[in-house]
Coordinates of C-alpha atoms in Angstrom, one line a residue:
M1 CA 50.5 5.1 -90.1
G2 CA 50.8 8.9 -90.0
T3 CA 48.4 9.2 -87.1
V4 CA 50.6 7.0 -84.9
S5 CA 53.7 9.0 -85.7
L6 CA 51.9 12.3 -84.9
L7 CA 50.5 11.0 -81.6
K8 CA 54.0 9.9 -80.6
L9 CA 55.4 13.3 -81.5
F10 CA 52.8 15.1 -79.4
E11 CA 52.9 12.5 -76.5
Q12 CA 49.5 11.0 -77.3
K13 CA 47.8 14.3 -77.1
I14 CA 45.4 15.6 -79.8
I15 CA 46.1 19.3 -80.1
Y16 CA 42.9 20.2 -82.0
A17 CA 40.1 18.1 -83.4
I18 CA 36.7 18.6 -84.8
P19 CA 34.3 15.7 -83.9
L20 CA 32.5 14.1 -86.8
S21 CA 29.2 14.9 -85.1
K22 CA 29.8 18.6 -85.7
L23 CA 30.8 18.1 -89.3
I24 CA 27.7 16.0 -89.9
A25 CA 25.5 18.5 -88.2
D26 CA 26.8 21.5 -90.2
G27 CA 26.7 19.7 -93.5
T28 CA 30.4 19.5 -94.2
L29 CA 29.9 15.7 -94.1
A30 CA 27.0 13.9 -95.7
T31 CA 24.3 12.5 -93.4
P32 CA 25.0 8.7 -93.2
I33 CA 22.1 6.4 -93.7
N34 CA 23.1 2.9 -92.7
L35 CA 21.3 -0.1 -94.2
K36 CA 22.3 -3.5 -92.7
R37 CA 21.9 -6.6 -94.8
E38 CA 22.3 -10.1 -93.3
T39 CA 23.0 -12.6 -96.1
N40 CA 22.8 -15.7 -93.8
V41 CA 25.7 -17.1 -95.9
E42 CA 28.7 -18.5 -94.1
I43 CA 31.4 -17.3 -96.4
E44 CA 34.8 -19.1 -96.5
T45 CA 37.3 -17.1 -98.4
Y46 CA 40.3 -19.3 -98.1
I47 CA 41.3 -22.6 -99.8
D48 CA 43.9 -24.4 -97.8
K49 CA 47.3 -25.5 -99.2
D50 CA 46.3 -29.2 -99.7
E51 CA 43.2 -28.2 -101.7
L52 CA 45.3 -25.7 -103.7
K53 CA 47.7 -28.5 -104.6
K54 CA 44.9 -30.6 -105.9
V55 CA 43.5 -27.8 -108.0
L56 CA 46.9 -27.0 -109.5
A57 CA 47.7 -30.7 -110.1
K58 CA 44.3 -31.4 -111.7
G59 CA 44.3 -28.2 -113.7
D60 CA 40.6 -27.7 -112.8
L61 CA 38.5 -26.9 -109.7
T62 CA 37.8 -29.8 -107.3
E63 CA 34.4 -30.5 -105.9
Q64 CA 35.5 -29.0 -102.5
A65 CA 36.7 -25.8 -104.2
V66 CA 33.5 -25.5 -106.2
N67 CA 31.4 -25.9 -103.0
K68 CA 33.3 -23.1 -101.3
I69 CA 33.0 -20.9 -104.4
A70 CA 29.3 -21.5 -104.4
K71 CA 28.9 -20.1 -100.9
I72 CA 30.8 -17.0 -102.0
N73 CA 28.7 -16.8 -105.2
E74 CA 25.4 -16.9 -103.2
R75 CA 26.6 -13.9 -101.2
N76 CA 27.6 -12.1 -104.4
E77 CA 24.1 -12.6 -105.8
V78 CA 22.7 -10.9 -102.7
I79 CA 25.1 -7.9 -103.1
I80 CA 24.1 -7.5 -106.8
K81 CA 20.4 -7.9 -106.1
E82 CA 20.6 -5.2 -103.4
Y83 CA 22.1 -2.8 -105.9
L84 CA 19.8 -3.6 -108.8
D85 CA 16.7 -3.3 -106.6
N86 CA 17.8 0.2 -105.5
K87 CA 19.8 1.4 -108.5
E88 CA 18.2 4.8 -108.7
K89 CA 18.5 5.5 -105.0
Y90 CA 22.1 4.3 -104.7
G91 CA 23.5 6.2 -107.6
K92 CA 27.3 6.4 -107.9
T93 CA 28.4 3.4 -105.8
I94 CA 31.8 2.2 -104.5
I95 CA 32.2 -1.4 -103.4
F96 CA 35.0 -2.7 -101.1
A97 CA 35.7 -6.3 -102.0
L98 CA 37.4 -9.1 -100.1
N99 CA 40.3 -9.6 -102.4
I100 CA 41.4 -9.4 -106.0
T101 CA 39.5 -12.6 -107.0
H102 CA 36.3 -11.3 -105.3
C103 CA 36.8 -8.0 -107.1
D104 CA 37.1 -9.6 -110.5
V105 CA 34.2 -11.9 -110.0
L106 CA 31.8 -9.2 -108.7
A107 CA 32.8 -7.0 -111.6
D108 CA 32.0 -9.8 -114.1
M109 CA 28.6 -10.4 -112.5
F110 CA 27.7 -6.7 -112.5
V111 CA 28.6 -6.3 -116.1
K112 CA 26.6 -9.4 -117.0
K113 CA 23.6 -7.6 -115.5
G114 CA 24.1 -4.6 -117.7
V115 CA 25.6 -2.4 -115.0
K116 CA 28.3 0.1 -116.0
C117 CA 31.0 -1.3 -113.7
D118 CA 34.8 -1.7 -113.5
R119 CA 37.3 -2.6 -110.8
I120 CA 40.8 -1.6 -109.6
Y121 CA 43.3 -3.1 -107.2
S122 CA 47.0 -2.8 -106.4
G123 CA 49.3 -4.4 -109.0
M124 CA 47.4 -2.9 -111.9
D125 CA 49.3 -0.6 -114.3
D126 CA 49.0 2.9 -112.8
S127 CA 47.9 4.5 -116.1
V128 CA 45.1 1.9 -116.4
K129 CA 44.1 2.4 -112.8
D130 CA 44.0 6.2 -113.2
A131 CA 41.9 6.0 -116.3
I132 CA 39.3 3.9 -114.6
I133 CA 39.2 6.2 -111.6
E134 CA 38.8 9.2 -114.0
R135 CA 35.8 7.4 -115.7
F136 CA 34.2 6.9 -112.3
R137 CA 34.9 10.5 -111.2
H138 CA 33.2 12.1 -114.2
N139 CA 29.5 11.1 -114.7
N140 CA 29.5 12.3 -118.3
H141 CA 32.9 10.8 -119.3
K142 CA 33.3 10.1 -123.1
D143 CA 35.7 7.8 -124.8
K144 CA 37.9 8.9 -127.7
D145 CA 35.0 8.3 -130.1
G146 CA 32.6 10.5 -128.1
N147 CA 30.7 7.5 -126.7
D148 CA 29.5 7.4 -123.1
D149 CA 31.9 5.3 -121.0
H150 CA 31.4 6.5 -117.5
I151 CA 31.2 4.1 -114.5
D152 CA 28.3 3.8 -112.1
V153 CA 29.8 1.1 -109.8
L154 CA 33.5 0.8 -109.0
I155 CA 34.8 -2.3 -107.1
N156 CA 38.1 -2.1 -105.4
V157 CA 40.4 -3.8 -102.9
N158 CA 41.5 -1.1 -100.3
I159 CA 42.8 1.4 -103.0
L160 CA 39.9 3.8 -102.5
S161 CA 40.1 3.6 -98.7
E162 CA 42.7 6.3 -99.0
G163 CA 42.2 9.9 -99.9
S164 CA 40.9 9.7 -103.5
D165 CA 39.1 12.8 -104.7
I166 CA 35.7 11.6 -105.9
P167 CA 33.3 13.9 -104.1
D168 CA 29.9 12.7 -105.3
I169 CA 29.9 9.1 -104.2
H170 CA 26.4 8.4 -103.0
T171 CA 26.7 4.8 -101.7
V172 CA 29.3 2.6 -100.1
F173 CA 28.9 -1.2 -100.1
L174 CA 30.9 -2.8 -97.3
T175 CA 31.3 -6.4 -98.5
R176 CA 34.6 -7.3 -96.8
P177 CA 35.0 -7.9 -93.1
T178 CA 37.6 -5.9 -91.2
N179 CA 38.6 -5.6 -87.5
S180 CA 40.2 -2.2 -88.1
D181 CA 38.0 0.7 -87.0
V182 CA 40.3 3.1 -88.8
L183 CA 40.2 1.2 -92.1
L184 CA 36.4 1.0 -91.7
M185 CA 36.2 4.7 -91.2
Q186 CA 38.4 5.3 -94.3
M187 CA 36.1 3.1 -96.4
I188 CA 32.9 4.9 -95.3
G189 CA 34.7 8.2 -95.5
R190 CA 34.9 7.9 -99.3
G191 CA 31.2 8.7 -99.5
M192 CA 30.9 11.2 -96.7
R193 CA 31.8 14.5 -98.4
G194 CA 28.8 16.8 -97.8
E195 CA 27.0 19.2 -100.1
Q196 CA 28.9 22.2 -98.8
C197 CA 32.1 20.6 -100.0
G198 CA 30.9 19.4 -103.4
G199 CA 29.5 16.1 -102.2
T200 CA 26.1 14.7 -101.5
K201 CA 23.5 15.5 -98.8
E202 CA 23.2 11.9 -97.8
V203 CA 25.4 8.8 -98.1
Y204 CA 24.0 5.2 -98.0
I205 CA 26.3 2.8 -96.1
V206 CA 25.1 -0.7 -97.1
D207 CA 26.7 -3.1 -94.6
F208 CA 27.1 -6.8 -95.4
C209 CA 29.6 -7.2 -92.6
D210 CA 27.6 -6.0 -89.5
K211 CA 30.2 -3.4 -88.5
W212 CA 27.9 -0.3 -88.1
A213 CA 28.1 -0.4 -84.3
S214 CA 31.6 1.0 -84.5
F215 CA 30.3 4.2 -86.0
T216 CA 29.4 5.8 -82.7
R217 CA 33.0 5.7 -81.6
W218 CA 34.1 7.9 -84.5
L219 CA 31.8 10.8 -83.4
N220 CA 34.5 11.7 -80.9
P221 CA 38.1 11.8 -82.2
S222 CA 39.4 10.1 -79.0
F223 CA 39.1 6.8 -80.9
L224 CA 42.4 7.7 -82.6
L225 CA 44.1 6.9 -79.3
E226 CA 42.5 3.5 -79.0
G227 CA 43.5 0.1 -80.2
E228 CA 43.5 -1.5 -83.6
E229 CA 43.6 -5.1 -84.5
G230 CA 46.2 -7.7 -83.8
G231 CA 46.2 -8.9 -80.2
I232 CA 46.1 -6.5 -77.3
P233 CA 44.2 -3.3 -78.2
G234 CA 46.7 -0.6 -79.1
D235 CA 49.6 -2.9 -79.9
T236 CA 51.2 -1.6 -83.0
K237 CA 53.2 -4.7 -83.8
K238 CA 52.3 -6.1 -87.2
E239 CA 52.4 -9.7 -88.3
P240 CA 53.0 -11.0 -91.8
K241 CA 50.0 -10.7 -94.0
K242 CA 48.4 -14.1 -94.9
K243 CA 48.2 -14.6 -98.6
N244 CA 44.8 -15.5 -99.8
K245 CA 45.3 -18.8 -101.6
L246 CA 42.1 -18.4 -103.6
E247 CA 43.8 -15.7 -105.7
E248 CA 46.3 -18.2 -107.1
I249 CA 43.5 -20.2 -108.8
P250 CA 42.9 -18.8 -112.3
V251 CA 40.1 -16.3 -112.1
S252 CA 38.6 -17.5 -115.4
S253 CA 38.0 -20.9 -113.8
I254 CA 36.3 -19.4 -110.8
I255 CA 34.1 -17.2 -113.0
D256 CA 33.1 -20.2 -115.2
A257 CA 32.2 -22.2 -112.1
M258 CA 30.1 -19.3 -110.7
R259 CA 28.2 -18.8 -114.0
A260 CA 27.2 -22.5 -113.9
I261 CA 25.6 -22.1 -110.4
S262 CA 22.1 -20.8 -110.1
Y263 CA 19.9 -20.0 -107.0
G264 CA 16.3 -19.8 -106.3
D265 CA 14.9 -17.2 -103.9
L266 CA 17.7 -15.4 -102.2
G267 CA 16.4 -14.8 -98.6
F268 CA 18.3 -12.2 -96.6
K269 CA 17.3 -10.1 -93.6
V270 CA 16.8 -6.4 -94.2
H271 CA 17.1 -4.2 -91.2
A272 CA 15.5 -0.7 -90.9
A273 CA 17.7 2.2 -91.8
V274 CA 19.9 3.8 -89.0
L275 CA 20.2 7.5 -89.5
P276 CA 20.8 10.6 -87.4
V277 CA 17.9 13.1 -87.4
G278 CA 19.4 15.9 -85.4
W279 CA 21.6 16.8 -82.3
Y280 CA 21.7 18.4 -78.9
N281 CA 24.2 21.2 -78.1
V282 CA 25.9 20.4 -74.7
Y283 CA 29.3 20.8 -73.0
D284 CA 31.7 18.0 -72.3
K285 CA 33.5 17.4 -69.0
N286 CA 36.1 20.0 -69.9
D287 CA 33.4 22.6 -70.5
M288 CA 34.0 22.6 -74.3
P289 CA 30.9 22.8 -76.6
E290 CA 30.0 19.5 -78.3
K291 CA 27.1 18.1 -80.3
V292 CA 25.4 14.8 -79.3
L293 CA 24.0 13.3 -82.5
V294 CA 20.5 11.9 -82.1
F295 CA 19.5 8.8 -84.2
A296 CA 16.0 8.0 -85.2
N297 CA 15.7 5.0 -82.9
Q298 CA 16.8 7.2 -79.9
Q299 CA 14.0 9.8 -80.1
E300 CA 11.6 8.0 -77.9
G301 CA 14.2 7.6 -75.2
Y302 CA 15.2 11.3 -75.3
A303 CA 11.5 12.3 -75.2
A304 CA 11.1 10.2 -72.0
M305 CA 14.2 11.8 -70.5
K306 CA 12.9 15.3 -71.3
A307 CA 9.6 14.5 -69.6
D308 CA 11.7 13.8 -66.4
T309 CA 13.4 17.2 -66.6
Q310 CA 12.5 18.1 -63.0
A311 CA 14.0 14.8 -61.8
L312 CA 17.2 15.6 -63.7
V313 CA 17.3 19.1 -62.2
A314 CA 16.8 17.7 -58.6
A315 CA 19.4 14.9 -58.9
E316 CA 22.5 15.3 -56.8
E317 CA 24.6 13.7 -59.4
Q318 CA 24.1 12.3 -63.0
N319 CA 24.8 8.6 -63.7
G320 CA 25.0 8.0 -67.5
K321 CA 24.7 4.2 -67.1
L322 CA 21.6 4.5 -65.1
L323 CA 20.1 7.0 -67.5
L324 CA 20.9 4.6 -70.4
Q325 CA 19.2 1.7 -68.6
K326 CA 16.1 3.8 -67.6
Y327 CA 15.3 5.6 -70.9
F328 CA 16.8 3.5 -73.7
D329 CA 15.6 -0.1 -73.6
G330 CA 15.4 -0.7 -77.4
F331 CA 17.8 -1.9 -80.0
G332 CA 20.1 -0.1 -82.5
V333 CA 22.6 2.7 -82.1
M334 CA 22.6 3.8 -78.4
P335 CA 23.9 7.1 -76.9
T336 CA 26.9 6.7 -74.7
P337 CA 26.6 7.2 -70.9
Q338 CA 28.9 10.2 -71.1
E339 CA 26.6 11.9 -73.7
L340 CA 23.6 11.3 -71.4
E341 CA 25.5 12.7 -68.4
D342 CA 26.5 15.8 -70.4
I343 CA 22.8 16.4 -71.4
A344 CA 21.6 15.8 -67.8
E345 CA 24.2 18.1 -66.3
L346 CA 23.3 20.9 -68.7
T347 CA 19.6 20.3 -67.9
A348 CA 20.4 20.6 -64.2
T349 CA 22.5 23.8 -64.7
E350 CA 20.0 25.5 -67.1
K351 CA 16.9 24.2 -65.3
A352 CA 15.6 23.1 -68.8
F353 CA 16.2 20.3 -71.2
P354 CA 18.4 21.4 -74.2
E355 CA 16.6 22.3 -77.4
F356 CA 16.7 19.6 -80.1
Q357 CA 18.2 20.7 -83.4
S358 CA 16.8 18.9 -86.4
F359 CA 18.5 18.3 -89.7
D360 CA 15.2 19.5 -91.4
E361 CA 15.6 22.9 -89.8
R362 CA 19.3 22.9 -90.7
D363 CA 18.3 22.4 -94.3
D364 CA 15.9 25.3 -94.2
I365 CA 18.8 27.7 -93.3
D366 CA 21.5 26.0 -95.4
P367 CA 23.8 28.8 -96.8
S368 CA 24.4 27.1 -100.1
K369 CA 20.7 26.8 -100.8
L370 CA 20.0 30.4 -99.8
A371 CA 22.9 31.6 -102.0
M372 CA 21.3 29.8 -104.9
K373 CA 17.9 31.4 -104.1
Y374 CA 19.4 34.9 -104.0
R375 CA 21.2 34.4 -107.3
E376 CA 18.0 33.3 -109.0
E377 CA 15.5 35.8 -107.3
T378 CA 17.5 38.8 -106.2
S379 CA 19.9 41.2 -107.9
L380 CA 23.3 40.8 -106.2
A381 CA 23.6 44.5 -106.4
N382 CA 20.8 44.8 -103.8
I383 CA 23.0 43.7 -100.9
F384 CA 20.9 45.6 -98.4
K385 CA 17.8 43.5 -99.2
I386 CA 19.8 40.3 -99.0
Q387 CA 21.2 41.3 -95.6
Q388 CA 17.7 42.2 -94.4
D389 CA 16.5 38.7 -95.4
I390 CA 19.4 37.0 -93.7
H391 CA 18.7 38.9 -90.4
A392 CA 15.0 37.8 -90.6
I393 CA 16.1 34.2 -91.1
Y394 CA 18.5 34.5 -88.2
N395 CA 15.8 35.9 -85.9
A396 CA 13.6 32.9 -86.7
H397 CA 16.3 30.3 -86.3
K398 CA 18.7 31.9 -83.8
T399 CA 19.4 28.8 -81.7
I400 CA 20.4 26.5 -84.6
I401 CA 22.4 29.2 -86.5
D402 CA 24.4 30.2 -83.4
S403 CA 25.0 26.5 -82.9
L404 CA 26.4 25.9 -86.4
Y405 CA 27.9 29.3 -87.3
G406 CA 28.5 31.2 -84.0
N407 CA 26.6 34.4 -84.8
V408 CA 24.7 36.2 -87.5
E409 CA 27.9 37.8 -88.9
S410 CA 29.5 34.4 -89.5
Y411 CA 26.3 33.0 -90.9
Q412 CA 26.0 36.0 -93.3
R413 CA 29.7 35.6 -94.4
R414 CA 29.1 31.9 -95.1
I415 CA 26.1 32.8 -97.4
F416 CA 28.2 35.4 -99.3
D417 CA 31.0 32.8 -99.7
F418 CA 28.6 30.7 -101.6
L419 CA 27.4 33.7 -103.6
L420 CA 30.9 34.5 -104.7
Y421 CA 32.7 31.2 -105.2
P422 CA 32.3 27.4 -104.5
T423 CA 34.2 26.0 -101.5
G424 CA 35.2 22.5 -100.6
V425 CA 37.5 20.4 -98.4
T426 CA 39.6 17.6 -99.8
P427 CA 39.4 14.6 -97.5
M428 CA 42.6 13.2 -96.2
G429 CA 43.3 9.5 -95.6
S430 CA 46.1 7.1 -94.8
S431 CA 46.6 3.5 -95.7
I432 CA 46.3 0.7 -93.1
E433 CA 47.7 -2.7 -93.4
E434 CA 45.8 -5.5 -91.7
A435 CA 47.7 -8.2 -89.9
E436 CA 46.7 -11.8 -90.4
T437 CA 48.4 -15.0 -89.4
E438 CA 47.8 -18.8 -89.6
F439 CA 46.4 -20.4 -86.5
A440 CA 46.1 -23.9 -85.1
L441 CA 43.9 -25.2 -82.2
L442 CA 44.5 -24.9 -78.5
S443 CA 44.0 -27.7 -76.1
A444 CA 40.2 -28.6 -76.0
D445 CA 40.3 -28.8 -72.1
P446 CA 39.0 -25.5 -70.6
F447 CA 40.8 -23.3 -68.2
A448 CA 40.3 -24.9 -64.7
E449 CA 39.3 -21.8 -62.6
P450 CA 36.5 -19.2 -62.9
L451 CA 37.6 -15.8 -64.2
E452 CA 36.1 -14.2 -61.1
I453 CA 38.8 -15.8 -58.9
L454 CA 41.5 -14.4 -61.1
L455 CA 39.9 -11.0 -61.1
D456 CA 39.8 -11.0 -57.3
E457 CA 43.5 -11.8 -57.2
V458 CA 44.4 -9.1 -59.6
L459 CA 42.4 -6.5 -57.6
A460 CA 44.1 -7.5 -54.4
E461 CA 47.6 -7.7 -55.8
Q462 CA 47.4 -4.6 -57.9
K463 CA 45.4 -2.4 -55.5
D464 CA 48.2 0.2 -55.3
N465 CA 48.3 0.6 -59.1
L466 CA 44.5 0.6 -59.6
G467 CA 43.8 3.0 -56.7
D468 CA 41.2 3.1 -53.9
D469 CA 38.5 4.4 -56.2
F470 CA 38.6 1.5 -58.6
K471 CA 35.3 -0.2 -59.1
R472 CA 35.2 -4.0 -59.6
P473 CA 33.9 -4.7 -63.1
T474 CA 32.1 -7.8 -64.2
I475 CA 34.0 -10.4 -66.3
G476 CA 33.2 -13.3 -68.6
W477 CA 34.2 -15.2 -71.7
T478 CA 33.0 -14.3 -75.2
K479 CA 30.6 -16.8 -76.8
K480 CA 32.8 -17.1 -79.9
A481 CA 36.6 -17.3 -80.3
Y482 CA 38.3 -14.5 -82.2
K483 CA 41.7 -14.0 -83.9
T484 CA 41.8 -10.3 -83.1
Y485 CA 41.5 -9.0 -79.5
F486 CA 42.6 -11.1 -76.5
A487 CA 40.3 -9.2 -74.2
Q488 CA 38.4 -5.9 -74.2
Y489 CA 37.0 -3.6 -71.5
I490 CA 33.4 -2.5 -72.4
Y491 CA 33.0 1.0 -71.1
L492 CA 29.2 1.1 -71.5
G493 CA 28.7 -1.9 -69.2
D494 CA 31.8 -1.7 -67.0
N495 CA 32.5 -5.3 -68.2
I496 CA 35.6 -7.2 -69.2
K497 CA 35.2 -9.7 -72.1
M498 CA 37.8 -12.4 -72.4
N499 CA 38.3 -14.1 -75.8
C500 CA 37.1 -17.6 -75.2
G501 CA 39.9 -18.7 -77.5
L502 CA 42.0 -18.3 -74.3
N503 CA 39.7 -20.6 -72.4
S504 CA 42.1 -23.5 -72.6
A505 CA 44.4 -25.5 -70.3
S506 CA 47.2 -24.5 -72.7
V507 CA 47.1 -20.9 -71.5
P508 CA 49.2 -20.1 -68.4
R509 CA 47.3 -18.7 -65.4
E510 CA 49.5 -15.6 -65.1
V511 CA 48.8 -14.7 -68.7
L512 CA 45.1 -14.4 -68.0
K513 CA 45.8 -12.3 -64.9
Y514 CA 48.0 -10.0 -66.9
L515 CA 45.3 -9.5 -69.5
I516 CA 42.7 -8.9 -66.8
Y517 CA 45.0 -6.3 -65.2
H518 CA 45.5 -4.6 -68.7
E519 CA 41.7 -4.3 -69.1
C520 CA 41.2 -3.1 -65.6
L521 CA 43.6 -0.2 -66.4
H522 CA 41.2 0.8 -69.2
Q523 CA 38.6 1.8 -66.5
L524 CA 41.2 4.4 -65.5
I525 CA 42.8 5.3 -68.8
H526 CA 41.0 4.8 -72.1
S527 CA 44.1 5.1 -74.4
H528 CA 47.4 3.4 -74.5
G529 CA 49.5 6.5 -73.8
P530 CA 52.7 6.8 -71.8
K531 CA 50.9 6.7 -68.4
F532 CA 49.0 3.5 -69.4
R533 CA 52.1 1.8 -70.5
E534 CA 54.0 2.8 -67.3
L535 CA 51.2 1.2 -65.2
E536 CA 51.1 -1.8 -67.4
R537 CA 54.8 -2.5 -67.0
R538 CA 54.3 -2.7 -63.2
F539 CA 52.7 -6.2 -63.5
P540 CA 55.2 -8.9 -62.4
N541 CA 57.1 -10.5 -65.3
F542 CA 55.5 -8.1 -67.7
N543 CA 58.1 -8.7 -70.5
E544 CA 57.8 -12.5 -70.3
L545 CA 54.0 -12.4 -70.4
D546 CA 53.9 -9.8 -73.1
N547 CA 56.3 -11.8 -75.3
Y548 CA 54.2 -14.9 -74.8
L549 CA 51.1 -13.1 -76.1
D550 CA 53.0 -11.5 -79.0
Y551 CA 55.0 -14.5 -80.2
Q552 CA 54.0 -17.8 -78.7
F553 CA 50.2 -17.6 -78.4
P554 CA 49.6 -16.7 -82.1
T555 CA 50.9 -20.1 -83.1
F556 CA 48.0 -22.0 -81.6
V557 CA 45.1 -19.7 -81.1
K558 CA 41.6 -20.9 -82.3
E559 CA 40.0 -19.8 -85.5
E560 CA 37.0 -17.6 -85.1
S561 CA 33.9 -19.7 -84.5
R562 CA 31.4 -20.0 -87.4

């Protein structure tokens, strides 16, 4: 991945970065509106080798294969119903499918419902693929006979997670699970080009995989330094990709089976939209300006926090975790403790709570809209009148304009840019390969000792490495077993979560202690840079334990619980 190479070159230091929160606030990126859809369908995407042999020997689908396909088909019906019920709102839609078979099947179902739909995936002839993308890109595309053949819905497998130039995508359907935050960001990024760059004002992110919680990490570019999938967070070793055996079954057989299956009422849970409504201008711990995005579900908490302005001013120090617990007791996207500390510290310094900047007000002073107004209502030769109007707008909205454009001169220049020529930014992207492997079961007998005992030993034995100021975190097993992370340090709760797939008599004691030590280091250093790796290697028998996790453990780790 290009990002990894660049980070190595610059010793894990980001030289310059613009947070997504700023790009969303100024309209460079579209405002994301997330809609979470729970299908309540336990989808099984793999048919094992024995079942595949039966299918190939029989020349037809077995009952077991049909049952599995039926589960997938029920989920597909939910996906299609969601689109058809909101067709006008969703507009140009891109769908990320599970695999090639899923891509073909979904496309067939959409076309059957009368939707202008096509699909692309790796392995297709490049000329065919490029022609399909071109039809999707141009909303008024005509065939050689002059007939309308544009595409409203394009289904793909990973191809459009890269930097394809289709600026006006209005909706992204996430129908495939992924443990890669970067891949997830690339998929959502296909629809996030804002109006000022030739895109859309808003983008709908319809999530069938419950991954929206990861979004808050992207608002700050430091996530680029954090881990991806495949074992210990940050480990860049890749394992061979597991081939999806379902794809070896003739697609025509699967489509025929799905067409023969019908369902009654498709019940699925619809969650309220999650969308940002504005931001606060604050300064980070390095005294650099930043924007804290405010989501609709957070407004009540910030209002309560603002009502306690005097208490924030009088406080000797600001504790983000306590502020989070005190003012934000609901559900949904939550602010981070650091964001709350930044707001509280600015409040204490300025003796006033920062002013909320709303997207509605931003739209009122949008340079592209004002440029359109001046083209329609004012002679461009009357520059003086336009400048007078711009200064009047600036005086009425000084705080938000200074926040977004710096000063009145920069704001005026931006308006004249739109008067003279269109501008845009081509999004960049890079491909990510996901690592998957086959797993078997661990011993059913649990690990004999409480994790707290192991944590106590780690803190005592590694005191010199962790330092005197290290605070003891809480620790516990996850409720489900996963094939991705072995363990994870949760910053918001100062808590270590251990994958319960490791809760087995098969796992050596020192392996668990090594993982606990690794996660304790994350309280000190968030990324896996040179300093982190140097401290990590101080653990006794580091190489032996690391090799165990990389090469021996993956041969018998549990499957993710259903």
